[in-house]
Structure formats: C-alpha cells, structure tokens
Amino acid sequence: MPSMNVLTTIYVTGYALVQDALTVRETPGSTLVERSPYSPPVRYLAEEKPPENSYDDVTVSLVRARIHSGNLVTLTFKASREVQINPSQNIVLDLTSFLRGHSHTLVDWTEDESTVNDDCVRTWTVSIPPTAASPCLFSITMRTITGGLITPILYKIASRYAQDGESADLASLKVTAPLRGIGGTLPVPEPIAACDGGRSLLWIAGGIGLTPFLSLTRHVARHVSRTFGVWDIALVLSTREPDVMLRLIADALNALPATTAPPDLSYVLHIFSPVSPKSVDALPAFVTVHQHLGRIGDDGEVFTGVGAKDREVQICGPLPFVQNAMKALECAGVDPEQVKRERFTY
C-alpha cells in the first residue's frame, strides 16, 4: 500500500448478525448516495484502481484574499489540477497540516484542549466557481466564527496583508490543503427560451447563506451575456450588514453592463435588514431593489408579492431562518416539498 508506513491486520474470529438493525436502505441503482468526504481518506493497494471522482491527488493553494468587513473575507484558491465545481456547490478541505504546522509561522495562536481532537476538516460554499478561462481557480466567501478554530486564523492571515475592501496576493505564503470532496444539492438552473416560458426563480438567503446564490448569479449572468434563455429572478435577502452583501451581489453581476438593462433578465432584490443600506448605487441600474426594515415576516406577504408559488424556490441560511421562511412560503401557497434547501452548517 503506497505511502503507508504502518499497516494493521485485523482477524475476525466471530460475529453476531442483527437482522434489519437499521431501517435505512439504499435504492438499487441510486446515484444519490455518495461516500462522505468527512470519512478518512481511503488508501488503495498498488493493484487497486481508485474511483474516477477521487480528489486524493488534488491540493489547493491560497493565492488571494479580499477583506469585506471585520469578519467577512473572500479567499481564492488554485487547485493543482482542473476540478469541476458547479454553481452553488461546496468544497471540503483538510486543513490539518496547515493548522498544526504552517499556521504557527504566519500568526501567533495557542492550541488548547478544545482543539486537540479537532479533525480540521471544513466545508465552505464556493462563491466564485472555476470558469473555462480559469479552470483551477475558485473562491469561498466565509465569515469568522466566534470561538471557532479555522476561520479566525484564516481571517487573521488575510487581514495582515489586505485592508478592508482591498485584495491581496497571498501565493507567497504557501498555504495549502488537500481537497477532500465537492458537494452541494441545490439544482443549477439551465436556460429556458422565451417560447417555453423562460426561467422563474426565487432565491431566499439568510446572511452568509447568500454564498450559493452568488455563484448562481454568476452562472445566470454568463448565460444572459450570451443571450441564452430568459430569466426572472427574485432574491429575498435577510442580513445585518446590507452594504457588504450588496457589493457582493454587484460583483457577481459584473459580467453584464452596469447601465444597460439586459432584455432577457429581470433581477429583483428584496432586502430585509435592521439598518438601511447605503450602497444601493453599487448595484447595476437594471436591478430593482425593495428595502424592508426588520426581519422577514412569517405571514407570507413578501413571497405572495413575488409570486412564489409560480417560481422554483431555493433557500439557504441558518435553521431558525429557514424554518421561519418555510412557514411564510406555506402561507404564500408554496408546496414545501418543492422547496430546494441547502444545508447551512456542515
């Protein structure tokens, strides 16, 4: 077994069979079941052939960082080979080597008992997926977690080299991590022509749950720029930092002219926040913005107003936010079974 220094042989001397101990069953021929990327990496014998979708040979390197606020940063990575990451998908990174060794040369932090048994495997939604022009580059937009281990260290490293709103080249730091896997279940909308009714979407995001919709916005913008399909998008966003989120949305739409309204795209934004945003002008002129003070109500009024029951609905955010939004969607006549939900915590 190549690269292994120690092997353990286990001999089975007996067993007890418990019939139907678990009610979980995999449907024969199902393609929905995948090996969890959180499982330890499988090491194959020399004569074994690894699966084609294995990422055991892929390493990603941190090449750039952009600070958005006191706790929000976009990190850009370069993969050692081309990787297929669809819009709204997430990546799973194994940061063990970086955290236990290299991070101490970049920032000052002390490991305590709470971190000793941390496996250092983390998942983030990709906010900027690879493109045909840059098939090895992708970005994640992450928020530091109070009491967290990985995100505060990565943010601290980025903030040493980039100021608020600026981007910095970090390739020389040689921050690397093995890619464990790629996942995510939100469907990627493909173009539908006007004669077939076009595509009508409703995206609902709570805070940093906006990230999958940033990559989906880029996906739609690329199609619109090539006049593929007709798109009617309503984005309902709840956030405490509206200006930061507005700038992220504007950046995701930068494939389109800022002033000329694309004839095949309607993009309406309903933003709920305890404070009024000041960066509405950062958005392209064709984006219609409706500002709401406070949180999304559970009476379904906003979702009725955007015609939610006639749209494809996708939602991402913290569990309490999702539960409240789902209640409001039901009040608006939306079948909850038709709502596509992305996990916000992994």
Coordinates of C-alpha atoms in Angstrom, one line a residue:
M1 CA 0.0 0.0 0.0
P2 CA 2.0 3.0 -1.3
S3 CA 2.7 5.9 1.1
M4 CA 1.8 3.9 4.2
N5 CA 4.4 3.3 6.9
V6 CA 2.2 1.1 9.2
L7 CA -0.5 -1.4 8.4
T8 CA -2.7 -3.2 10.8
T9 CA -4.2 -6.6 10.0
I10 CA -7.5 -7.5 11.7
Y11 CA -8.7 -11.1 12.0
V12 CA -12.4 -11.7 12.5
T13 CA -13.0 -14.6 15.0
G14 CA -16.8 -14.3 15.2
Y15 CA -19.8 -12.2 14.5
A16 CA -23.4 -11.5 15.6
L17 CA -25.9 -10.7 12.9
V18 CA -28.7 -8.3 13.9
Q19 CA -31.4 -8.5 11.2
D20 CA -32.7 -5.1 10.0
A21 CA -30.9 -3.2 12.7
L22 CA -31.1 0.0 10.6
T23 CA -34.2 0.9 8.6
V24 CA -32.1 2.9 6.1
R25 CA -31.9 1.3 2.7
E26 CA -30.1 2.3 -0.5
T27 CA -32.3 2.1 -3.6
P28 CA -30.7 -0.2 -6.1
G29 CA -29.1 1.8 -8.9
S30 CA -29.4 5.0 -7.0
T31 CA -26.8 7.7 -7.8
L32 CA -27.8 9.9 -4.8
V33 CA -25.6 8.1 -2.3
E34 CA -22.0 9.2 -2.1
R35 CA -19.2 8.5 0.3
S36 CA -18.9 11.2 2.9
P37 CA -15.9 13.5 2.4
Y38 CA -15.6 13.6 6.2
S39 CA -14.5 9.9 6.3
P40 CA -10.8 9.3 6.5
P41 CA -9.2 9.2 3.0
V42 CA -9.2 5.7 1.5
R43 CA -5.7 4.4 0.8
Y44 CA -5.7 1.9 -2.1
L45 CA -3.5 -1.1 -2.7
A46 CA -1.0 -0.8 -5.5
E47 CA -3.1 -3.2 -7.6
E48 CA -6.4 -1.4 -6.9
K49 CA -7.8 1.3 -9.1
P50 CA -9.1 4.5 -7.3
P51 CA -12.5 5.8 -8.3
E52 CA -12.6 8.3 -11.1
N53 CA -14.2 11.0 -8.9
S54 CA -11.5 10.8 -6.3
Y55 CA -9.8 14.0 -5.1
D56 CA -6.9 12.3 -3.3
D57 CA -4.5 13.8 -5.7
V58 CA -5.8 17.4 -5.6
T59 CA -4.2 20.1 -3.4
V60 CA -5.4 23.7 -3.3
S61 CA -3.2 26.7 -2.6
L62 CA -4.4 30.1 -1.2
V63 CA -3.5 32.7 -3.8
R64 CA -5.6 35.8 -3.0
A65 CA -7.7 37.3 -0.3
R66 CA -10.2 40.2 -0.2
I67 CA -11.5 41.7 3.1
H68 CA -15.2 42.7 3.1
S69 CA -15.7 43.6 6.7
G70 CA -14.4 43.0 10.2
N71 CA -15.4 39.3 10.0
L72 CA -16.0 38.5 6.3
V73 CA -13.4 37.6 3.7
T74 CA -13.2 36.0 0.2
L75 CA -10.4 33.6 -0.2
T76 CA -9.3 32.5 -3.7
F77 CA -7.6 29.1 -4.2
K78 CA -5.8 27.5 -7.0
A79 CA -6.2 23.7 -7.4
S80 CA -3.3 21.5 -8.5
R81 CA -5.5 20.3 -11.4
E82 CA -8.8 21.2 -13.0
V83 CA -11.8 20.5 -10.8
Q84 CA -15.5 20.5 -11.7
I85 CA -17.4 22.7 -9.2
N86 CA -20.9 23.5 -10.2
P87 CA -22.6 26.8 -9.1
S88 CA -23.9 26.6 -5.5
Q89 CA -21.7 23.6 -4.6
N90 CA -19.3 23.4 -1.7
I91 CA -15.7 22.2 -1.1
V92 CA -14.4 20.2 1.7
L93 CA -10.8 20.9 2.8
D94 CA -8.5 19.1 5.1
L95 CA -6.5 21.8 7.0
T96 CA -4.7 19.5 9.4
S97 CA -1.2 20.1 8.1
F98 CA -1.7 23.8 7.7
L99 CA -3.2 24.3 11.2
R100 CA -0.8 22.1 13.2
G101 CA 2.3 23.4 11.5
H102 CA 2.4 26.2 8.9
S103 CA -0.2 28.4 10.6
H104 CA 2.1 29.0 13.6
T105 CA 4.7 30.5 11.3
L106 CA 2.1 33.0 10.0
V107 CA 0.1 34.1 13.0
D108 CA 0.5 33.7 16.8
W109 CA -2.0 31.4 18.3
T110 CA -2.0 28.8 21.1
E111 CA -3.6 25.4 20.8
D112 CA -5.6 24.3 23.8
E113 CA -7.5 21.2 24.9
S114 CA -10.6 22.2 22.9
T115 CA -8.6 22.0 19.6
V116 CA -6.5 18.9 20.2
N117 CA -9.1 16.4 18.8
D118 CA -10.3 18.7 16.0
D119 CA -10.0 16.9 12.7
C120 CA -9.5 20.3 10.9
V121 CA -11.9 19.3 8.1
R122 CA -14.1 22.2 7.0
T123 CA -16.7 22.8 4.3
W124 CA -17.5 26.1 2.6
T125 CA -19.8 27.0 -0.2
V126 CA -18.0 28.2 -3.3
S127 CA -19.0 31.8 -4.1
I128 CA -16.9 32.0 -7.4
P129 CA -16.6 28.7 -9.2
P130 CA -14.0 27.8 -11.8
T131 CA -14.5 29.1 -15.3
A132 CA -13.4 27.9 -18.7
A133 CA -10.8 30.7 -18.7
S134 CA -9.6 29.8 -15.1
P135 CA -10.5 26.1 -14.6
C136 CA -8.3 25.8 -11.5
L137 CA -9.3 28.9 -9.6
F138 CA -12.3 29.2 -7.2
S139 CA -13.2 31.4 -4.3
I140 CA -15.0 31.0 -1.0
T141 CA -16.6 33.8 1.0
M142 CA -16.6 33.0 4.7
R143 CA -17.4 34.6 8.0
T144 CA -15.2 34.2 11.1
I145 CA -17.0 32.1 13.8
T146 CA -16.7 33.3 17.3
G147 CA -14.9 30.6 19.3
G148 CA -14.0 28.9 16.0
L149 CA -10.6 27.4 15.2
I150 CA -10.0 27.7 11.4
T151 CA -11.9 30.8 10.3
P152 CA -10.3 33.2 12.8
I153 CA -6.8 32.1 11.8
L154 CA -7.5 32.3 8.0
Y155 CA -9.1 35.8 8.5
K156 CA -6.2 37.0 10.6
I157 CA -3.7 35.9 8.0
A158 CA -5.7 37.7 5.3
S159 CA -6.1 40.8 7.3
R160 CA -2.4 41.1 7.8
Y161 CA -1.9 41.7 4.0
A162 CA -5.2 43.2 2.9
Q163 CA -7.2 46.2 4.2
D164 CA -11.0 46.5 4.3
G165 CA -12.3 46.3 0.7
E166 CA -8.9 45.5 -0.8
S167 CA -7.5 42.4 -2.4
A168 CA -4.0 41.0 -1.6
D169 CA -1.8 38.4 -3.3
L170 CA -1.1 35.6 -0.8
A171 CA 0.5 33.0 -3.1
S172 CA 3.9 33.5 -1.5
L173 CA 2.6 32.3 1.9
K174 CA 2.3 28.8 0.5
V175 CA -0.9 28.0 2.4
T176 CA -2.1 24.6 1.0
A177 CA -4.7 21.9 1.9
P178 CA -5.8 18.6 0.4
L179 CA -9.2 18.7 -1.3
R180 CA -11.4 16.1 0.4
G181 CA -14.5 16.4 -1.7
I182 CA -17.1 18.6 -3.6
G183 CA -20.8 18.5 -2.7
G184 CA -24.0 20.5 -2.7
T185 CA -27.5 19.7 -3.7
L186 CA -29.0 22.9 -5.0
P187 CA -30.0 22.4 -8.6
V188 CA -28.2 24.5 -11.3
P189 CA -30.9 26.2 -13.4
E190 CA -30.3 25.9 -17.2
P191 CA -31.6 28.3 -19.8
I192 CA -35.2 28.1 -21.0
A193 CA -36.2 30.1 -24.1
A194 CA -38.9 32.7 -24.1
C195 CA -41.2 30.5 -26.2
D196 CA -41.1 27.9 -23.4
G197 CA -41.8 30.4 -20.7
G198 CA -38.3 31.2 -19.5
R199 CA -37.0 30.5 -16.1
S200 CA -38.7 32.0 -13.0
L201 CA -36.6 31.6 -9.8
L202 CA -36.9 32.6 -6.1
W203 CA -33.8 32.6 -4.0
I204 CA -34.1 33.1 -0.3
A205 CA -30.9 33.8 1.7
G206 CA -30.2 34.4 5.4
G207 CA -26.9 36.3 6.0
I208 CA -23.9 34.4 4.7
G209 CA -26.4 31.9 3.2
L210 CA -26.2 34.2 0.2
T211 CA -23.0 32.5 -1.0
P212 CA -24.6 29.8 -3.2
F213 CA -26.7 32.4 -4.8
L214 CA -23.6 34.5 -5.6
S215 CA -22.3 31.6 -7.7
L216 CA -25.7 31.0 -9.2
T217 CA -25.9 34.8 -10.1
R218 CA -22.6 34.5 -11.9
H219 CA -24.0 31.4 -13.7
V220 CA -27.1 33.3 -14.9
A221 CA -25.1 36.4 -15.8
R222 CA -22.9 34.4 -18.1
H223 CA -25.9 32.9 -19.8
V224 CA -27.5 36.3 -20.2
S225 CA -24.4 37.8 -21.6
R226 CA -24.6 35.1 -24.4
T227 CA -28.4 35.7 -24.8
F228 CA -29.1 32.1 -23.6
G229 CA -32.6 31.9 -22.1
V230 CA -35.0 34.3 -20.4
W231 CA -34.6 34.8 -16.6
D232 CA -36.9 36.2 -14.0
I233 CA -35.1 36.2 -10.6
A234 CA -36.3 37.4 -7.2
L235 CA -33.8 37.4 -4.4
V236 CA -35.1 37.8 -0.9
L237 CA -32.2 38.5 1.5
S238 CA -32.1 39.0 5.2
T239 CA -28.9 40.5 6.6
R240 CA -27.4 42.6 9.4
E241 CA -24.8 44.1 7.0
P242 CA -26.7 45.1 3.8
D243 CA -23.9 47.2 2.3
V244 CA -21.4 44.3 2.3
M245 CA -24.0 41.9 0.7
L246 CA -25.0 44.5 -1.9
R247 CA -21.4 44.9 -3.0
L248 CA -21.0 41.1 -3.2
I249 CA -24.2 40.8 -5.4
A250 CA -22.9 43.7 -7.6
D251 CA -19.6 41.9 -8.1
A252 CA -21.5 38.7 -9.1
L253 CA -23.3 40.6 -11.8
N254 CA -20.2 42.2 -13.2
A255 CA -20.3 40.1 -16.4
L256 CA -23.2 42.3 -17.5
P257 CA -23.2 46.0 -18.4
A258 CA -23.9 48.1 -15.4
T259 CA -26.3 50.6 -17.1
T260 CA -27.9 48.8 -20.0
A261 CA -30.9 46.6 -18.9
P262 CA -30.5 43.1 -20.4
P263 CA -33.7 42.3 -22.3
D264 CA -33.7 38.7 -21.1
L265 CA -33.1 39.3 -17.4
S266 CA -35.3 40.6 -14.6
Y267 CA -33.4 40.8 -11.2
V268 CA -35.4 42.0 -8.2
L269 CA -33.9 42.2 -4.8
H270 CA -35.9 42.4 -1.5
I271 CA -33.5 43.2 1.3
F272 CA -34.6 42.9 4.9
S273 CA -32.3 44.5 7.5
P274 CA -32.4 46.4 10.8
V275 CA -30.4 49.2 9.1
S276 CA -30.9 51.0 5.8
P277 CA -28.3 50.1 3.1
K278 CA -26.1 52.9 1.7
S279 CA -24.6 51.0 -1.2
V280 CA -27.7 50.5 -3.4
D281 CA -26.0 52.5 -6.1
A282 CA -23.3 49.9 -6.3
L283 CA -25.8 47.6 -8.0
P284 CA -26.3 47.7 -11.7
A285 CA -29.1 50.1 -12.7
F286 CA -31.3 47.2 -14.0
V287 CA -31.6 45.6 -10.5
T288 CA -34.8 46.6 -8.8
V289 CA -34.3 47.0 -5.0
H290 CA -37.0 46.9 -2.4
Q291 CA -35.8 47.8 1.1
H292 CA -37.6 46.4 4.2
L293 CA -36.8 47.3 7.8
G294 CA -36.6 44.3 10.1
R295 CA -36.9 40.6 9.5
I296 CA -38.9 38.6 7.0
G297 CA -42.4 38.1 8.4
D298 CA -43.9 34.7 8.6
D299 CA -47.2 35.8 7.1
G300 CA -46.0 35.2 3.6
E301 CA -46.7 38.7 2.3
V302 CA -43.4 39.2 0.6
F303 CA -43.5 35.8 -1.0
T304 CA -47.0 36.3 -2.2
G305 CA -45.9 39.6 -3.7
V306 CA -43.2 38.0 -5.8
G307 CA -45.4 35.1 -7.0
A308 CA -43.5 32.5 -5.0
K309 CA -45.9 29.6 -5.8
D310 CA -45.2 30.0 -9.6
R311 CA -41.4 30.0 -9.1
E312 CA -38.7 27.5 -8.5
V313 CA -37.8 28.1 -4.8
Q314 CA -34.3 27.6 -3.3
I315 CA -33.3 28.6 0.2
C316 CA -30.1 28.7 2.3
G317 CA -29.5 30.1 5.8
P318 CA -29.4 29.2 9.5
L319 CA -32.0 26.8 10.7
P320 CA -34.2 29.3 12.5
F321 CA -34.2 31.5 9.4
V322 CA -35.1 28.5 7.2
Q323 CA -38.0 27.5 9.5
N324 CA -39.4 31.0 9.5
A325 CA -39.1 31.3 5.7
M326 CA -40.7 27.9 5.2
K327 CA -43.7 29.0 7.3
A328 CA -44.0 32.1 5.3
L329 CA -43.8 30.2 2.0
E330 CA -46.6 27.9 3.0
C331 CA -48.7 30.9 3.8
A332 CA -48.0 32.1 0.3
G333 CA -49.3 28.8 -1.1
V334 CA -45.9 27.2 -1.8
D335 CA -45.7 23.4 -1.5
P336 CA -42.9 22.8 1.0
E337 CA -41.9 19.6 -0.8
Q338 CA -41.0 21.7 -3.9
V339 CA -38.6 23.9 -2.0
K340 CA -34.9 23.1 -2.5
R341 CA -32.9 23.7 0.7
E342 CA -29.1 23.8 1.1
R343 CA -27.6 22.9 4.4
F344 CA -26.1 26.0 6.1
T345 CA -24.0 24.1 8.6
Y346 CA -21.9 21.1 7.8

